[in-house]
Coordinates of N, CA and C in Angstrom, one line a residue:
M1 N 84.2 97.4 76.4 CA 85.5 97.2 77.1 C 85.7 97.4 78.4
N2 N 85.9 96.4 79.6 CA 86.1 96.7 80.9 C 87.5 96.9 81.1
Y3 N 87.8 97.3 82.3 CA 89.3 97.5 82.5 C 89.4 96.7 83.9
R4 N 90.2 95.8 83.9 CA 90.6 95.0 84.8 C 91.7 95.3 85.7
Y5 N 91.5 95.1 86.9 CA 92.7 95.4 88.1 C 92.7 94.1 89.0
Y6 N 94.1 93.7 89.3 CA 94.2 92.5 90.2 C 94.6 93.2 91.5
S7 N 94.2 92.3 92.6 CA 94.4 92.6 94.0 C 95.8 91.8 94.3
T8 N 96.9 92.4 94.5 CA 98.0 91.4 94.8 C 98.3 91.5 96.4
Q9 N 97.8 92.2 97.1 CA 97.9 92.4 98.5 C 97.0 91.8 99.5
R10 N 95.8 91.8 98.9 CA 94.8 91.3 99.8 C 93.4 90.7 98.9
P11 N 92.6 90.0 99.5 CA 91.2 89.7 98.8 C 90.5 90.8 98.6
I12 N 89.7 91.1 97.6 CA 88.9 92.2 97.3 C 87.7 92.2 98.3
M13 N 87.8 93.0 99.2 CA 86.5 93.2 100.1 C 86.1 94.6 100.5
P14 N 85.2 94.9 101.1 CA 84.9 96.2 101.4 C 86.1 97.2 101.8
G15 N 86.2 98.2 101.3 CA 87.2 99.1 101.7 C 88.5 98.6 100.9
S16 N 88.8 97.5 100.3 CA 89.9 97.4 99.6 C 90.0 97.8 98.0
Y17 N 89.0 98.6 97.7 CA 88.8 98.8 96.3 C 88.3 100.5 96.2
P18 N 88.8 101.1 95.1 CA 88.1 102.6 95.0 C 86.8 102.4 94.5
K19 N 85.9 103.4 94.7 CA 84.3 103.6 94.3 C 84.6 104.8 93.5
P20 N 85.2 105.1 92.5 CA 84.9 106.5 91.7 C 83.6 106.7 91.4
E21 N 83.2 108.1 91.5 CA 82.0 108.6 91.1 C 81.7 108.1 89.6
G22 N 80.8 107.9 89.2 CA 80.5 107.7 87.8 C 81.0 106.5 87.0
N23 N 81.7 105.7 87.7 CA 82.6 104.7 87.1 C 82.0 103.2 87.9
G24 N 81.1 102.4 87.3 CA 80.6 101.3 87.9 C 81.2 100.1 87.8
I25 N 81.3 99.3 88.9 CA 82.1 98.0 89.1 C 81.3 97.0 88.2
V26 N 81.9 96.3 87.1 CA 81.4 95.3 86.5 C 81.4 93.9 87.1
T27 N 82.6 93.6 87.5 CA 82.8 92.3 88.2 C 83.7 92.3 89.4
I28 N 83.3 91.5 90.4 CA 84.6 91.4 91.5 C 84.9 89.7 91.6
Y29 N 85.8 89.3 91.4 CA 86.3 87.9 91.5 C 87.5 87.7 92.3
N30 N 87.1 86.9 93.6 CA 88.2 86.5 94.5 C 88.4 85.2 94.0
F31 N 90.2 84.6 94.0 CA 90.3 83.3 93.9 C 90.3 82.6 95.3
D32 N 90.3 81.5 95.4 CA 90.2 80.7 96.6 C 91.3 80.9 97.4
N33 N 92.5 81.2 96.7 CA 94.0 81.7 97.5 C 94.7 82.3 96.5
K34 N 95.8 82.7 97.0 CA 96.7 83.7 96.2 C 96.9 82.7 94.7
T35 N 96.9 83.2 93.8 CA 96.8 82.4 92.5 C 98.0 83.2 91.5
Y36 N 98.7 82.7 90.6 CA 99.2 83.3 89.5 C 98.4 83.6 88.5
A37 N 98.5 84.9 88.1 CA 97.5 85.6 87.0 C 98.6 85.7 86.1
E38 N 98.3 85.0 84.8 CA 99.0 85.2 83.7 C 99.2 86.6 83.0
E39 N 97.9 87.5 83.1 CA 97.8 88.6 82.5 C 98.8 89.5 83.5
I40 N 99.0 89.4 84.4 CA 100.1 90.4 85.3 C 101.3 89.8 85.6
Q41 N 101.4 88.6 85.3 CA 102.7 87.8 85.6 C 103.3 87.7 87.2
K42 N 101.9 87.7 87.9 CA 102.4 87.6 89.3 C 101.3 86.9 90.1
K43 N 101.4 86.8 91.3 CA 100.2 86.3 92.0 C 99.3 87.3 92.5
A44 N 98.0 86.9 92.4 CA 97.2 87.8 93.0 C 95.9 87.1 93.8
W45 N 95.2 88.2 94.6 CA 94.3 87.4 95.2 C 92.9 87.2 94.5
G46 N 92.6 88.0 93.4 CA 91.5 88.3 92.6 C 91.5 89.5 91.9
Y47 N 90.6 89.8 91.4 CA 90.6 91.2 90.3 C 89.1 91.7 90.4
I48 N 89.0 92.9 90.1 CA 87.9 93.9 90.1 C 88.1 94.4 88.6
E49 N 86.7 94.5 88.2 CA 86.7 95.1 86.6 C 85.5 96.4 86.8
Y50 N 86.1 97.5 86.3 CA 85.1 98.7 86.1 C 84.9 98.9 84.5
A51 N 84.0 99.7 84.4 CA 83.4 100.2 82.9 C 84.3 101.1 82.5
R52 N 85.2 102.1 83.2 CA 86.1 103.0 82.6 C 87.3 102.7 83.3
P53 N 88.5 103.3 82.9 CA 89.7 103.1 83.6 C 89.8 104.0 85.0
L54 N 90.5 103.2 86.0 CA 90.7 104.1 87.1 C 91.9 105.2 86.8
G55 N 91.8 106.1 87.8 CA 93.0 107.3 87.8 C 94.2 106.5 88.5
H56 N 95.5 107.1 88.1 CA 96.8 106.6 88.6 C 96.8 106.5 90.2
F57 N 96.1 107.6 90.8 CA 96.1 107.6 92.3 C 95.1 106.5 92.9
D58 N 94.3 106.1 92.2 CA 93.3 105.2 92.8 C 94.1 103.9 92.8
I59 N 94.7 103.5 91.6 CA 95.5 102.3 91.7 C 96.7 102.1 92.5
V60 N 97.4 103.2 92.7 CA 98.4 103.3 93.5 C 97.8 103.1 95.2
N61 N 97.1 104.1 95.2 CA 96.4 103.9 96.6 C 96.0 102.6 97.1
Y62 N 95.3 101.9 96.2 CA 94.5 100.6 96.7 C 95.4 99.5 96.2
E63 N 96.8 99.8 95.9 CA 97.9 98.7 95.6 C 97.3 97.5 94.6
L64 N 96.7 98.3 93.2 CA 96.1 97.3 92.4 C 97.1 97.3 91.3
V65 N 96.9 96.3 90.4 CA 97.8 96.1 89.3 C 96.9 95.9 87.9
A66 N 96.9 96.9 87.0 CA 96.0 96.7 85.8 C 96.6 95.9 85.0
A67 N 95.6 95.2 84.1 CA 95.8 94.4 83.2 C 96.0 95.2 82.0
K68 N 97.1 94.9 81.2 CA 97.5 95.8 80.0 C 96.7 95.1 78.8
T69 N 96.3 96.4 78.2 CA 95.3 96.2 77.0 C 95.9 97.0 75.6
K70 N 97.0 97.5 75.9 CA 97.6 98.3 74.7 C 98.9 98.4 74.8
T71 N 99.7 98.4 73.8 CA 101.3 98.4 73.8 C 101.7 99.8 72.8
L72 N 102.8 100.4 73.6 CA 103.2 101.5 72.7 C 104.9 101.1 72.8
H73 N 105.3 101.6 71.6 CA 106.8 101.2 71.3 C 107.6 102.6 71.4
L74 N 108.4 102.7 72.4 CA 108.9 103.9 72.5 C 110.6 103.9 72.3
K75 N 110.9 105.1 71.5 CA 112.3 105.2 71.3 C 112.8 106.4 72.1
Y76 N 114.1 106.1 72.6 CA 114.9 107.1 73.2 C 115.3 108.4 72.3
L77 N 115.1 109.5 72.9 CA 115.5 110.5 72.1 C 116.7 111.4 72.7
G78 N 116.8 111.2 73.9 CA 117.8 112.0 74.9 C 117.2 112.5 76.1
R79 N 117.9 113.6 76.6 CA 117.8 114.1 78.1 C 117.2 115.6 77.7
D80 N 116.1 115.9 78.5 CA 115.5 117.5 78.3 C 116.5 118.1 79.0
S81 N 116.3 119.5 79.2 CA 117.1 120.4 80.0 C 117.0 120.3 81.2
W82 N 116.2 119.4 82.0 CA 116.3 119.1 83.4 C 117.0 117.6 83.6
G83 N 117.3 117.0 82.4 CA 118.0 115.7 82.9 C 117.1 114.7 82.7
R84 N 116.0 114.8 82.4 CA 114.9 113.6 82.4 C 114.9 113.0 81.0
Y85 N 114.9 111.6 81.0 CA 115.0 110.7 79.7 C 113.7 111.2 79.2
V86 N 113.7 111.5 77.7 CA 112.6 111.4 76.9 C 112.4 110.5 75.8
Y87 N 111.2 110.0 75.6 CA 111.0 109.0 74.7 C 109.8 109.5 73.6
E88 N 109.7 109.1 72.2 CA 108.7 109.0 71.6 C 108.0 107.9 71.1
D89 N 106.6 107.8 71.1 CA 106.0 106.7 70.8 C 105.8 106.7 69.2
E90 N 105.0 105.6 68.6 CA 104.8 105.6 67.4 C 103.8 106.5 66.8
N91 N 103.1 107.2 67.6 CA 102.2 108.3 67.2 C 102.9 109.5 67.3
G92 N 104.0 109.7 67.7 CA 104.8 111.0 67.7 C 104.7 111.8 69.1
K93 N 103.9 111.0 70.1 CA 103.6 111.5 71.3 C 105.0 111.4 72.4
L94 N 105.2 112.3 73.0 CA 106.6 112.4 74.0 C 106.2 112.0 75.3
W95 N 107.1 111.2 75.9 CA 106.9 110.6 77.3 C 108.3 110.9 78.0
K96 N 108.1 111.1 79.4 CA 109.4 111.5 80.1 C 109.4 110.4 81.2
N97 N 110.6 110.2 81.7 CA 110.6 109.5 82.9 C 111.2 110.7 84.0
T98 N 110.4 110.7 85.0 CA 110.6 111.7 86.1 C 111.3 111.3 87.3
D99 N 111.3 109.9 87.4 CA 111.9 109.2 88.7 C 113.3 108.4 88.6
C100 N 114.0 108.7 87.3 CA 115.0 107.9 87.0 C 116.2 108.7 87.5
C101 N 116.9 108.1 88.5 CA 118.5 108.4 88.6 C 119.5 107.7 88.5
S102 N 118.9 106.4 87.9 CA 119.9 105.4 87.6 C 120.3 105.4 86.2
P103 N 121.1 104.8 85.6 CA 121.2 104.7 84.2 C 120.1 104.2 83.5
R104 N 119.7 104.7 82.5 CA 118.2 104.8 81.7 C 117.8 103.4 81.9
E105 N 118.8 102.4 81.3 CA 118.4 101.0 81.0 C 117.6 100.6 82.2
C106 N 118.3 100.9 83.5 CA 117.8 100.2 84.7 C 116.4 100.7 84.9
C107 N 115.9 101.9 84.5 CA 114.8 102.5 84.7 C 113.6 101.9 83.9
E108 N 114.3 101.6 82.9 CA 113.3 101.0 81.7 C 113.2 99.3 82.1
E109 N 114.2 98.8 82.7 CA 113.8 97.3 83.2 C 113.0 97.4 84.4
R110 N 113.0 98.3 85.3 CA 112.3 98.5 86.3 C 110.7 98.7 85.9
G111 N 110.7 99.2 84.8 CA 109.1 99.7 84.4 C 108.7 101.1 85.0
D112 N 109.4 101.9 85.3 CA 109.0 103.1 85.9 C 107.8 103.7 85.1
T113 N 106.8 104.4 85.8 CA 105.7 104.9 85.3 C 106.2 106.4 84.7
L114 N 105.8 106.7 83.3 CA 106.2 107.6 82.4 C 104.9 108.8 82.5
N115 N 105.2 109.7 82.2 CA 104.4 111.2 82.1 C 104.6 111.5 80.7
S116 N 103.7 112.2 80.3 CA 103.5 112.8 78.9 C 104.1 114.2 79.1
A117 N 104.5 114.8 78.0 CA 105.0 116.1 78.0 C 104.3 117.1 77.8
A118 N 104.0 118.2 78.8 CA 103.1 119.2 78.5 C 103.5 119.8 77.1
G119 N 102.4 120.2 76.3 CA 102.7 120.7 75.1 C 103.4 119.8 73.9
N120 N 103.5 118.5 74.1 CA 104.2 117.6 73.4 C 105.6 118.2 73.1
D121 N 106.2 119.0 73.8 CA 107.3 119.7 73.6 C 108.5 119.0 74.5
F122 N 109.6 118.7 73.6 CA 110.8 118.0 74.3 C 111.0 118.3 75.6
D123 N 111.3 120.0 75.9 CA 111.7 120.6 77.1 C 110.3 120.8 77.8
G124 N 109.1 120.3 77.7 CA 107.9 120.5 78.0 C 107.9 119.9 79.6
E125 N 107.2 120.5 80.5 CA 107.0 119.6 81.9 C 106.3 118.5 81.9
P126 N 106.7 117.6 82.8 CA 106.0 116.3 82.9 C 104.5 116.9 83.1
D127 N 103.6 116.0 82.4 CA 102.3 116.2 82.7 C 101.3 115.1 83.2
C128 N 100.5 114.4 82.4 CA 99.8 113.3 83.1 C 100.4 112.1 83.0
F129 N 100.2 111.3 84.1 CA 100.6 109.7 83.8 C 100.3 108.8 82.7
M130 N 101.1 108.1 82.5 CA 100.6 107.0 81.5 C 99.6 106.2 82.1
S131 N 98.7 105.9 81.0 CA 97.6 105.0 81.7 C 98.3 103.6 82.1
A132 N 97.7 103.2 83.3 CA 98.3 101.7 83.7 C 98.1 100.8 82.9
H133 N 96.9 100.7 81.8 CA 96.6 99.8 80.8 C 97.5 99.7 79.7
I134 N 98.7 100.7 79.6 CA 99.6 100.7 78.7 C 100.8 99.9 78.9
A135 N 101.1 98.8 78.3 CA 102.4 98.3 78.2 C 103.5 98.9 77.4
V136 N 104.7 99.1 77.9 CA 105.6 99.6 77.0 C 106.8 98.7 76.7
E137 N 107.3 98.9 75.3 CA 108.2 98.1 74.8 C 109.2 99.2 74.2
Y138 N 110.6 99.3 74.7 CA 111.5 100.2 74.5 C 112.2 99.6 73.2
I139 N 112.4 100.2 72.2 CA 112.9 99.9 70.9 C 114.5 100.3 71.1
G140 N 115.2 99.3 70.9 CA 116.7 99.3 71.2 C 117.3 100.3 70.1
E141 N 118.4 101.2 70.3 CA 118.9 101.8 69.4 C 119.2 101.0 68.2
E142 N 119.8 99.7 68.2 CA 120.0 99.0 67.0 C 118.7 99.2 66.0
E143 N 117.6 98.8 66.8 CA 116.4 98.7 65.9 C 115.9 99.9 65.4
Q144 N 116.4 101.4 65.8 CA 115.7 102.8 65.6 C 116.4 103.2 64.3
E145 N 117.4 102.3 63.9 CA 117.9 102.8 62.3 C 117.4 102.3 61.2

């Protein structure tokens, strides 16, 4: 399985993509002009594929958008002792929204990046960023019952 990242800001050229050690580039493909990419539902200049996933900061620093390969369904559990929104996925793993100062629904709609909870503890500190290849679907409260 390859991991695809779209470049929405510029064509893919030297210096415009990360070269992490031990993670080989499989494919680089530039479109003739900025083109709508169904996979990410926005326009892009092209894509690059790697043998392994890129880290969060490589994606952010190079302004790439990951194609989603997996979906997690999250249900809202409440706020931890620091006021962060806490969710649980279908595998029992806890996730936290650390950037949200708005009503929870705004942050969900905006697609904020979530962090795992250290020790999978409700009040645990935010830990690792959720992989960019994971799509999130929030379970409505009416669906949780």
